[in-house]
CSV table of C-alpha atoms and ligand atoms in Angstrom, one decimal:
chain,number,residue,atom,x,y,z
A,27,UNK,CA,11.9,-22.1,-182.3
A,28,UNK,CA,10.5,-25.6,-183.8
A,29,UNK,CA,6.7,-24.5,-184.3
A,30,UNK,CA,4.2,-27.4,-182.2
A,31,UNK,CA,1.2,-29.0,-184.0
A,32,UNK,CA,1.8,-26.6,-187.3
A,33,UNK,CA,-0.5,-28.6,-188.7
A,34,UNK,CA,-3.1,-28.2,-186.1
A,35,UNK,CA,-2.5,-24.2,-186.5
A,36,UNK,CA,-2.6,-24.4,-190.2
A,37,UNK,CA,-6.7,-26.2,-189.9
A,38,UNK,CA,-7.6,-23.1,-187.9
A,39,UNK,CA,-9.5,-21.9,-190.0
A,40,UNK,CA,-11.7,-24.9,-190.2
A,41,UNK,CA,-12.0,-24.9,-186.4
A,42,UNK,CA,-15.5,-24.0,-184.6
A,43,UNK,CA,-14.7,-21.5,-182.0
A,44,UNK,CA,-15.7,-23.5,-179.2
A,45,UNK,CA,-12.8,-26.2,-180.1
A,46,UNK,CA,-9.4,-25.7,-179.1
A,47,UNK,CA,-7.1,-25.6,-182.4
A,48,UNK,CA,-3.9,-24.8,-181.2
A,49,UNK,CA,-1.9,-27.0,-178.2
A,50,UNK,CA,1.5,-25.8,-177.1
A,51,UNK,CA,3.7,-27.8,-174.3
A,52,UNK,CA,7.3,-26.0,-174.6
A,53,UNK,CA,10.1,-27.1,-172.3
A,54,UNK,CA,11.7,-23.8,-171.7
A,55,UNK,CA,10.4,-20.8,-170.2
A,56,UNK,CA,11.6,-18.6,-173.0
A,57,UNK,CA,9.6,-20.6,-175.5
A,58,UNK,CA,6.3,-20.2,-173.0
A,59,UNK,CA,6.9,-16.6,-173.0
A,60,UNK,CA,7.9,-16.1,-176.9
A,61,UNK,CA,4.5,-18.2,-177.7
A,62,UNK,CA,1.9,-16.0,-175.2
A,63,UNK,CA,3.6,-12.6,-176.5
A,64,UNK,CA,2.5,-14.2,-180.1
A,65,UNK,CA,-0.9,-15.0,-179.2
A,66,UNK,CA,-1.8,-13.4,-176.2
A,67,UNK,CA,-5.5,-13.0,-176.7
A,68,UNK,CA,-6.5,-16.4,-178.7
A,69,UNK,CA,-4.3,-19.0,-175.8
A,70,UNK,CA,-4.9,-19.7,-172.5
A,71,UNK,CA,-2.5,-20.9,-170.2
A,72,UNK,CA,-3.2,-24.0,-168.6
A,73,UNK,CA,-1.2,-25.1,-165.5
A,74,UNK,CA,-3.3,-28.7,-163.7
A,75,UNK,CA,-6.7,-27.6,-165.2
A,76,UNK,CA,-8.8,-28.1,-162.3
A,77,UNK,CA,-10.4,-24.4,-162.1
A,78,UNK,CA,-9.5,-23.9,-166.2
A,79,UNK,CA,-11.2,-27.4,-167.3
A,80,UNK,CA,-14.3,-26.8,-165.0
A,81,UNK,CA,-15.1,-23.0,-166.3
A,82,UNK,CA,-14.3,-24.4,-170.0
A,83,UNK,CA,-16.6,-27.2,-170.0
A,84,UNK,CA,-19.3,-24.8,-168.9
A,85,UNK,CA,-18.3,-22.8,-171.5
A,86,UNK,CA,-17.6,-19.6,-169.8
A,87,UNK,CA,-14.9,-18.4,-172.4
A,88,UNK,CA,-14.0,-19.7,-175.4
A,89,UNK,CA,-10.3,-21.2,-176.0
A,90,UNK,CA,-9.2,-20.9,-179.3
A,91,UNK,CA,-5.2,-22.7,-177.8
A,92,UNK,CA,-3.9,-23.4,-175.3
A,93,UNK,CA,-0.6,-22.6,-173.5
A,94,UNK,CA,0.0,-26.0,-171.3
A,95,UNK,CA,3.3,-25.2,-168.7
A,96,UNK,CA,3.4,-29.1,-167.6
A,97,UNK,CA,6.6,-29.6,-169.3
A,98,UNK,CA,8.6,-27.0,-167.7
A,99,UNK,CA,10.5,-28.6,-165.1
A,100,UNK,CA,12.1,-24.9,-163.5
A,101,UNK,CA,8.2,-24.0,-162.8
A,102,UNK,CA,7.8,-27.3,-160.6
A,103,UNK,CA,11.0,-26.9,-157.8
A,104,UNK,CA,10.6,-25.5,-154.1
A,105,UNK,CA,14.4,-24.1,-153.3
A,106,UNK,CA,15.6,-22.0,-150.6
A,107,UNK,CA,17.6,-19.2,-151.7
A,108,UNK,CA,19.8,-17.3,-149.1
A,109,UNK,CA,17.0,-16.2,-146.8
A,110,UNK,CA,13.9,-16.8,-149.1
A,111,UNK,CA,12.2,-19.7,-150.9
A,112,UNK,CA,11.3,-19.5,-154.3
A,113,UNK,CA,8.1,-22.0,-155.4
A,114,UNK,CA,7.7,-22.7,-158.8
A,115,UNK,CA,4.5,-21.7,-160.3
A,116,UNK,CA,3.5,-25.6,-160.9
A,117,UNK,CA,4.2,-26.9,-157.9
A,118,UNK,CA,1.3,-29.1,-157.0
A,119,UNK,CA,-0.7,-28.8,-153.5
A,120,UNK,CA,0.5,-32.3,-153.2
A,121,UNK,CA,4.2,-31.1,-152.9
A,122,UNK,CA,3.4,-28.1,-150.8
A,123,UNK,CA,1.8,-30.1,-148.4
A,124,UNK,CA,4.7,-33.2,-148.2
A,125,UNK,CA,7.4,-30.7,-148.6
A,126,UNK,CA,10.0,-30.8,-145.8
A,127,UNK,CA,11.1,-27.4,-146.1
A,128,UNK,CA,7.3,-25.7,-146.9
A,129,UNK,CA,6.6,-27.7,-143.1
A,130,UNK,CA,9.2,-26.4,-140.9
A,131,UNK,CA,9.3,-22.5,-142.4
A,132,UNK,CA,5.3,-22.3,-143.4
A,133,UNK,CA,4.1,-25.0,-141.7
A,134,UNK,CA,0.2,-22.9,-142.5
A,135,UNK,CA,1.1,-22.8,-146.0
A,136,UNK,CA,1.1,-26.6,-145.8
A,137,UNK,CA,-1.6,-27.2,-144.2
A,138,UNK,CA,-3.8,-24.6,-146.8
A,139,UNK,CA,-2.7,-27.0,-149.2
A,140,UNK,CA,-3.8,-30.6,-147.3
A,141,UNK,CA,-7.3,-28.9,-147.0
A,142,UNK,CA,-7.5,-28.3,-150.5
A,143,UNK,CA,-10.6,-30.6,-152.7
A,144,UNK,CA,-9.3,-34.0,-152.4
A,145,UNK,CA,-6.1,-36.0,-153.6
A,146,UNK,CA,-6.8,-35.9,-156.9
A,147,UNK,CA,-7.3,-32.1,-157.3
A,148,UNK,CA,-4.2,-31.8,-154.7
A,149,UNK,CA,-2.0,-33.8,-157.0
A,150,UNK,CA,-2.8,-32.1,-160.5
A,151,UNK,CA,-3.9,-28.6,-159.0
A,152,UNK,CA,-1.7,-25.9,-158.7
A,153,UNK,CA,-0.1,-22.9,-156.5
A,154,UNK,CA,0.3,-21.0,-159.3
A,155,UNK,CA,-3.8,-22.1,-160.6
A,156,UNK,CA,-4.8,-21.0,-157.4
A,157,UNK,CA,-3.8,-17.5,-157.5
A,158,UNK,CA,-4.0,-16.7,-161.0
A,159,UNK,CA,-7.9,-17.9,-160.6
A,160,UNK,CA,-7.9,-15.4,-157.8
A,161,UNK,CA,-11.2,-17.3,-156.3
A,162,UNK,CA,-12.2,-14.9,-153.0
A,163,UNK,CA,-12.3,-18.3,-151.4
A,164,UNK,CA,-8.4,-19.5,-152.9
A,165,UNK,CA,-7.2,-21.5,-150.0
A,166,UNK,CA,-3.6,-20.6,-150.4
A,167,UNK,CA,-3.9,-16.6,-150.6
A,168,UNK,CA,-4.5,-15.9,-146.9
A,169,UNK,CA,-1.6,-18.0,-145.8
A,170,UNK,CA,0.6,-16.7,-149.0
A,171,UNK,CA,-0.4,-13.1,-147.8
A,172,UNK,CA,0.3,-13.6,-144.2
A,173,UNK,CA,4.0,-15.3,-145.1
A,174,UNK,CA,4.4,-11.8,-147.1
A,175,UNK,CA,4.7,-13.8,-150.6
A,176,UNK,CA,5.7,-11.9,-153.6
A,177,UNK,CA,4.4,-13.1,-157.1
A,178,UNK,CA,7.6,-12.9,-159.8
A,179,UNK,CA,5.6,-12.2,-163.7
A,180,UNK,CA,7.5,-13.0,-166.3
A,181,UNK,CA,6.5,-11.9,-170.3
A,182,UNK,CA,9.4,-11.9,-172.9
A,183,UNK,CA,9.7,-7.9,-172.5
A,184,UNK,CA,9.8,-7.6,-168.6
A,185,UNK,CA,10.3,-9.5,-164.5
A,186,UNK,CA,8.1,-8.3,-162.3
A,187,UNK,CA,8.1,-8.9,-158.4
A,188,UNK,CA,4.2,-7.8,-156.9
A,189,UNK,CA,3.7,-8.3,-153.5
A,190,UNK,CA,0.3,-10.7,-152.7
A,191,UNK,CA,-1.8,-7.7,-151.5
A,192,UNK,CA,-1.1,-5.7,-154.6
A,193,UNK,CA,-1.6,-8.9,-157.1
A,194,UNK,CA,-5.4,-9.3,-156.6
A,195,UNK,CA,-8.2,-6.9,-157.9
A,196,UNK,CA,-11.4,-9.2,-157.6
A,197,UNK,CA,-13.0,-12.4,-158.1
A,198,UNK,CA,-11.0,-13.5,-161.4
A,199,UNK,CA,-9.6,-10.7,-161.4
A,200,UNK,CA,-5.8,-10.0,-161.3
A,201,UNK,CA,-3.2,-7.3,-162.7
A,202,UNK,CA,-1.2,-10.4,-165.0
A,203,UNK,CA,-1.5,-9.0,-168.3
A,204,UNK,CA,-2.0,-11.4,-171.2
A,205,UNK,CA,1.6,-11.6,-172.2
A,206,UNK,CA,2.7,-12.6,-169.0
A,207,UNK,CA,2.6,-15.7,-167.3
A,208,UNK,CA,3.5,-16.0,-163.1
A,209,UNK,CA,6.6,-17.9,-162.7
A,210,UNK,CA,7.3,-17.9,-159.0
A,211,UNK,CA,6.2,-17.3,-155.5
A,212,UNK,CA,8.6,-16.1,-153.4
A,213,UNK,CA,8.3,-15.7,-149.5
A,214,UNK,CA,11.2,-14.7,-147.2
A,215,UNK,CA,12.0,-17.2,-144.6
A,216,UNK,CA,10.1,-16.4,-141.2
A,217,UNK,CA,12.3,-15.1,-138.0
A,218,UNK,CA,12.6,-17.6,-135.3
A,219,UNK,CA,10.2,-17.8,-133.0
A,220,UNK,CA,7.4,-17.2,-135.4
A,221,UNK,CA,4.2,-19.2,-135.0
A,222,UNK,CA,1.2,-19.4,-137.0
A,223,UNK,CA,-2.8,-20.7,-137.3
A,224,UNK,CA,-4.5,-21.7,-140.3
A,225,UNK,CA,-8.2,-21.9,-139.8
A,226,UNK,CA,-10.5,-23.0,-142.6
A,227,UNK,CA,-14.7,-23.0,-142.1
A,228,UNK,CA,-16.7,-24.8,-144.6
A,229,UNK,CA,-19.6,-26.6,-144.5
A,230,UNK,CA,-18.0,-30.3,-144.4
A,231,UNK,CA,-14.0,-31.5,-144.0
A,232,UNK,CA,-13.5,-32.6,-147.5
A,233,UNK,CA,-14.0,-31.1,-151.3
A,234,UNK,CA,-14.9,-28.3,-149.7
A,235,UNK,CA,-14.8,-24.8,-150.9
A,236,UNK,CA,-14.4,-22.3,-148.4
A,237,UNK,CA,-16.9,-20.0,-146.3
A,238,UNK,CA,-14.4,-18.3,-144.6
A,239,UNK,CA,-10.3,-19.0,-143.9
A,240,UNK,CA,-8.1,-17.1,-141.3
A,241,UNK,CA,-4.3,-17.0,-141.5
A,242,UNK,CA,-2.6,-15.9,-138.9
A,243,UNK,CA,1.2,-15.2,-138.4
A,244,UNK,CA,2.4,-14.0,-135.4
A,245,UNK,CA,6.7,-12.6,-134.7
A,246,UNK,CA,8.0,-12.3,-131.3
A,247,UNK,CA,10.7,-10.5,-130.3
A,248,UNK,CA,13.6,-12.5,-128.8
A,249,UNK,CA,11.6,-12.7,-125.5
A,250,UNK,CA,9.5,-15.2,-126.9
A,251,UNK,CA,6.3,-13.0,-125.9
A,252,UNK,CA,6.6,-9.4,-126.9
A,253,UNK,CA,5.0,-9.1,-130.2
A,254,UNK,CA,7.1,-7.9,-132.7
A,255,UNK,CA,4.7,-8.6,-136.1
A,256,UNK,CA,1.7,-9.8,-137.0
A,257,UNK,CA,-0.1,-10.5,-140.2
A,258,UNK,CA,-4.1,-11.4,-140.2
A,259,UNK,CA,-5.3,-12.4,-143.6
A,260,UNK,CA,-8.2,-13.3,-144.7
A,261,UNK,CA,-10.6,-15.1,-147.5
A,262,UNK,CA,-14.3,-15.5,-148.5
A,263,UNK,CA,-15.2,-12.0,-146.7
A,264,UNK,CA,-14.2,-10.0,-149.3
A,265,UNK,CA,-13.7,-9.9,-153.4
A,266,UNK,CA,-9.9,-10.4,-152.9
A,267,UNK,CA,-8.2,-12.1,-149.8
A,268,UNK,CA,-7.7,-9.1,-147.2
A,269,UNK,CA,-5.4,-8.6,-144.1
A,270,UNK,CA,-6.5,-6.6,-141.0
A,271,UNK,CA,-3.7,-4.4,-140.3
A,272,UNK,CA,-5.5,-2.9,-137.1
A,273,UNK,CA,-4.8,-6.3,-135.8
A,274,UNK,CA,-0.8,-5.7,-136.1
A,275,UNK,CA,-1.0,-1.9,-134.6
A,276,UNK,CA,-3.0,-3.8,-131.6
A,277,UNK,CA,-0.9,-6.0,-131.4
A,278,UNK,CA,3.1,-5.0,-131.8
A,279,UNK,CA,5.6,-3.9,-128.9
A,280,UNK,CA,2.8,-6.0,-126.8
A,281,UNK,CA,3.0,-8.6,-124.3
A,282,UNK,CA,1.3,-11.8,-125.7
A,283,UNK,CA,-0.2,-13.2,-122.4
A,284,UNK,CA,-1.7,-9.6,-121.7
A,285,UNK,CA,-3.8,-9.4,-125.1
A,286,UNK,CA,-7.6,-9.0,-124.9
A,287,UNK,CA,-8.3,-11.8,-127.4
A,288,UNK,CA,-12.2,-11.2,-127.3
A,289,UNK,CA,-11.0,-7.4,-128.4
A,290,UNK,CA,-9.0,-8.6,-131.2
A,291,UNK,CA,-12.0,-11.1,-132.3
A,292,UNK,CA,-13.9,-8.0,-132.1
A,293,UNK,CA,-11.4,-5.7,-134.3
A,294,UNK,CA,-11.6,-8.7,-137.4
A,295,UNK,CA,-15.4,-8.4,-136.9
A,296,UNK,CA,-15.9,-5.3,-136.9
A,297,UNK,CA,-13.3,-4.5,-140.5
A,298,UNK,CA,-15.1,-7.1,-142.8
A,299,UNK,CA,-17.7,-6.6,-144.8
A,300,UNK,CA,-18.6,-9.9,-146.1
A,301,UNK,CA,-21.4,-11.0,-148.7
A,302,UNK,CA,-24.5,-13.2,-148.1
A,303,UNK,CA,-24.0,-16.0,-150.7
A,304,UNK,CA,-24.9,-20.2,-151.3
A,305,UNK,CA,-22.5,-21.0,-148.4
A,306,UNK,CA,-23.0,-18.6,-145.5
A,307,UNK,CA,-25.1,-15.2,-144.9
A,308,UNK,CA,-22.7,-12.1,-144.0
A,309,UNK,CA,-23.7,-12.1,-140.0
A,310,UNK,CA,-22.9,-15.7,-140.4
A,311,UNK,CA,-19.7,-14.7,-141.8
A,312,UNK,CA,-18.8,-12.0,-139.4
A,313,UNK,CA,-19.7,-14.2,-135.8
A,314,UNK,CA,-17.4,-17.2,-137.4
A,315,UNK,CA,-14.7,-14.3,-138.1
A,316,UNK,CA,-14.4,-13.1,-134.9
A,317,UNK,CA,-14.4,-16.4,-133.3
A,318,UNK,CA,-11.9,-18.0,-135.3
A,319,UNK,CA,-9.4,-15.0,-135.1
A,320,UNK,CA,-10.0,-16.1,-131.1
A,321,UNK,CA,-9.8,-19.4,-131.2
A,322,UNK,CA,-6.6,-18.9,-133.1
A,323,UNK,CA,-4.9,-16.4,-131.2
A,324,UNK,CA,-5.9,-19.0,-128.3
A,325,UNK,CA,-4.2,-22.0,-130.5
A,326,UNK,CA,-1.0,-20.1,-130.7
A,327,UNK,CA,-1.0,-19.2,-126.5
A,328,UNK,CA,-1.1,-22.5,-125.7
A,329,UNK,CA,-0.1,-24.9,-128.2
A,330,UNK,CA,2.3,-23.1,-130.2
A,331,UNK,CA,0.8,-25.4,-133.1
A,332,UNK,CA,2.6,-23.2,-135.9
A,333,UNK,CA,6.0,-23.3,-134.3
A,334,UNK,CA,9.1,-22.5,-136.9
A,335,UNK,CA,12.4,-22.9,-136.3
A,336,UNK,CA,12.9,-24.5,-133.0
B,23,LIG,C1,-13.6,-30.7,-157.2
B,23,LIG,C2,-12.8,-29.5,-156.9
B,23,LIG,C3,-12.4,-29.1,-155.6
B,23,LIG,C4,-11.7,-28.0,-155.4
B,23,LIG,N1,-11.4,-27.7,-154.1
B,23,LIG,C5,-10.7,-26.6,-153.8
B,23,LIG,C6,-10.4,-26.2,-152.5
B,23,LIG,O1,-10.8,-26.9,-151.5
B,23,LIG,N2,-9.7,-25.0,-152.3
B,23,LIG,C7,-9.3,-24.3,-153.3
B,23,LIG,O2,-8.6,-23.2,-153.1
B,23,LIG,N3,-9.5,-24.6,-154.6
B,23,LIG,C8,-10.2,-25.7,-154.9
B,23,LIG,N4,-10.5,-26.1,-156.2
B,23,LIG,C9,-10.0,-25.2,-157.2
B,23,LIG,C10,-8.7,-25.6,-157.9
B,23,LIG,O3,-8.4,-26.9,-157.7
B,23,LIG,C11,-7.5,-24.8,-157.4
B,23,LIG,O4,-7.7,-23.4,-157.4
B,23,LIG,C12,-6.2,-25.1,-158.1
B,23,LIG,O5,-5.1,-24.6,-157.3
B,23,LIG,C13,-6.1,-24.5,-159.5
B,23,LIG,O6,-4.8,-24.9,-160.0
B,23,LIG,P1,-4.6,-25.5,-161.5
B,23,LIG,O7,-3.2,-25.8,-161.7
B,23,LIG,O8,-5.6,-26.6,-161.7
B,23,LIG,O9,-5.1,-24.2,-162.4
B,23,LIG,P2,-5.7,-24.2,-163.8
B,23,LIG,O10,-7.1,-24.6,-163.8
B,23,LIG,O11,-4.8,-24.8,-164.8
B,23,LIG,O12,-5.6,-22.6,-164.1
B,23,LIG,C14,-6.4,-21.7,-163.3
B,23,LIG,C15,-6.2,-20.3,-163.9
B,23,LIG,O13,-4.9,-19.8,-163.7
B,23,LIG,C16,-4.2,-19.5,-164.9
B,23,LIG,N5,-2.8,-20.0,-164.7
B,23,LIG,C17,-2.5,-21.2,-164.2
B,23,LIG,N6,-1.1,-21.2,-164.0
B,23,LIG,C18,-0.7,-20.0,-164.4
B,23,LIG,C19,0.6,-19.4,-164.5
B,23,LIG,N7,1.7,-20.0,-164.0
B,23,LIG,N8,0.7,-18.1,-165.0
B,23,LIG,C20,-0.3,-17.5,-165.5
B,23,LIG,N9,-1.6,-18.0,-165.4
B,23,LIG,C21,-1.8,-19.2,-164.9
B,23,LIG,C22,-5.0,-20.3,-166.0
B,23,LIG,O14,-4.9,-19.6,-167.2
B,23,LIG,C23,-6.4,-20.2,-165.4
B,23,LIG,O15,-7.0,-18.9,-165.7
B,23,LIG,C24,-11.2,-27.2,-156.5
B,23,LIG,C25,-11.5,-27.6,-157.8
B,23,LIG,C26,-12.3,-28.7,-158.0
B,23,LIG,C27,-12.6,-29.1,-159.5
């Protein structure tokens, strides 16, 4: 493989620590992967650089190279695959929010996106930034984790497919080892008549991290009110993005129009245990959790906002 900037590599020594020596853009996966199994420890891999650049400039690591994916072009396709859709790791919020197919099938996955920072972090940040930073307040987790995503790791010894839930172990904190690198997201494509409610709480519309988000993605059976499944995820009550399975054991085999929605506000409230921090106090947390899961289950009754498939 043709070595980038040798000469770069070869002033290394002459480097300070605090300035990047080494700058790698390869076109092919295989190259990606043959480079971070080389250097694992001394690169990091940089996708749009809006969490990497921020955390960098405030010097909370140092970078001694870097791993940059914008060239590979098999990271930055949405396709749909027999009865899943595969995102590539660098596809932009931009394109998950335009994205014809990412509207009709995860229409709250969209929308996660269009709420994230502003355009310019929405065109350069990532999918695959946002859960490898594995911020509490991520926007896209809850949604991904709700759509049942699975994350596919590559390194240049081994695939692995991780579903979301099993992906995240705190703030920052993630099971990708240093040889690998996270290639796609894959979620299968929702039954018919599944609807959903993204709900996001911050303290204004815009550039906005998080205080609290609720995804919510709700089956019916072919009735088009028995529940048949129902995923409740959440983010910024907890170190990782959680889902409240009592909600779905509530909720299954039941008639829609006869669930207690204040009970099921109750149940979310009730299973968090959120922090007090800058942006909201953990009662604060916990009343806005339990309202939101209402007013959600409430948006679905009688709008059918997330509607897929029809
Ligand atoms: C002003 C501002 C506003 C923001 N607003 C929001 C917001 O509203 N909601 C929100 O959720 N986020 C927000 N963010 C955070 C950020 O924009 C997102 O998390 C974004 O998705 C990060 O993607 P990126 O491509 O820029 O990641 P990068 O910064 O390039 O990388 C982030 C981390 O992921 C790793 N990484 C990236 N891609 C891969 C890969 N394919 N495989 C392995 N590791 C990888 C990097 O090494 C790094 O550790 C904001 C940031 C800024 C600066």
């Amino acid at each position: 493989m043709e070595e980038p900037f040798e000469d770069l590599r070869k002033n290394q020594k002459n480097c300070q620590r605090t300035v990047p020596c080494q700058y790698f853009a390869p076109q092919r996966i295989e190259e990606a992967l043959e480079i971070l199994s080389r250097y694992e420890r001394e690169i990091k891999i940089i996708a749009g650089g809006t969490d990497l650049l921020v955390q960098y400039y405030d010097r909370l690591y140092e970078v001694n190279g870097w791993l940059d994916l914008k060239n590979i072009s098999r990271l930055k396709n949405i396709r749909i695959n027999k009865n899943e859709i595969e995102i590539g790791a660098m596809v932009t919020h931009t394109q998950l929010e335009k994205s014809e197919d990412i509207k009709k099938y995860f229409p709250i996955l969209s929308q996660a996106a269009a709420d994230i920072g502003s355009p310019q972090i929405r065109n350069r940040g990532t999918i695959g930034g946002n859960i490898v930073n594995a911020s509490p307040a991520g926007d896209l987790l809850a949604p991904l984790m709700a759509y049942k995503a699975k994350f596919k790791l590559l390194s240049d010894k081994d695939e692995t497919l991780i579903p979301a839930e099993n992906f995240f172990l705190g703030p920052k904190k993630t099971i990708l080892r240093l040889d690998q690198l996270l290639a796609q997201i894959i979620l299968p494509l929702p039954a018919k008549k599944t609807y959903g409610c993204w709900i996001k709480i911050g303290k204004r519309k815009a550039l906005i991290i998080a205080t609290i988000t609720l995804a919510l993605v709700v089956e019916m059976d072919e009735d088009n009110k028995t529940v048949k499944d129902v995923r409740t995820c959440l983010g910024s009550v907890a170190p990782t993005p959680i889902e409240i399975k009592e909600i779905r054991k509530k909720m299954r085999g039941k008639d829609f129009n006869q669930l207690d929605f204040a009970e099921l506000g109750q149940i979310v409230e009730d299973k968090i245990s959120p922090i007090d921090d800058i942006r909201g106090t953990r009662e604060y947390r916990k009343d806005v959790a339990k309202n939101i899961m209402i007013n959600a289950l409430g948006e679905i009754d009688s709008s059918f906002g997330g509607r897929i498939n029809e």
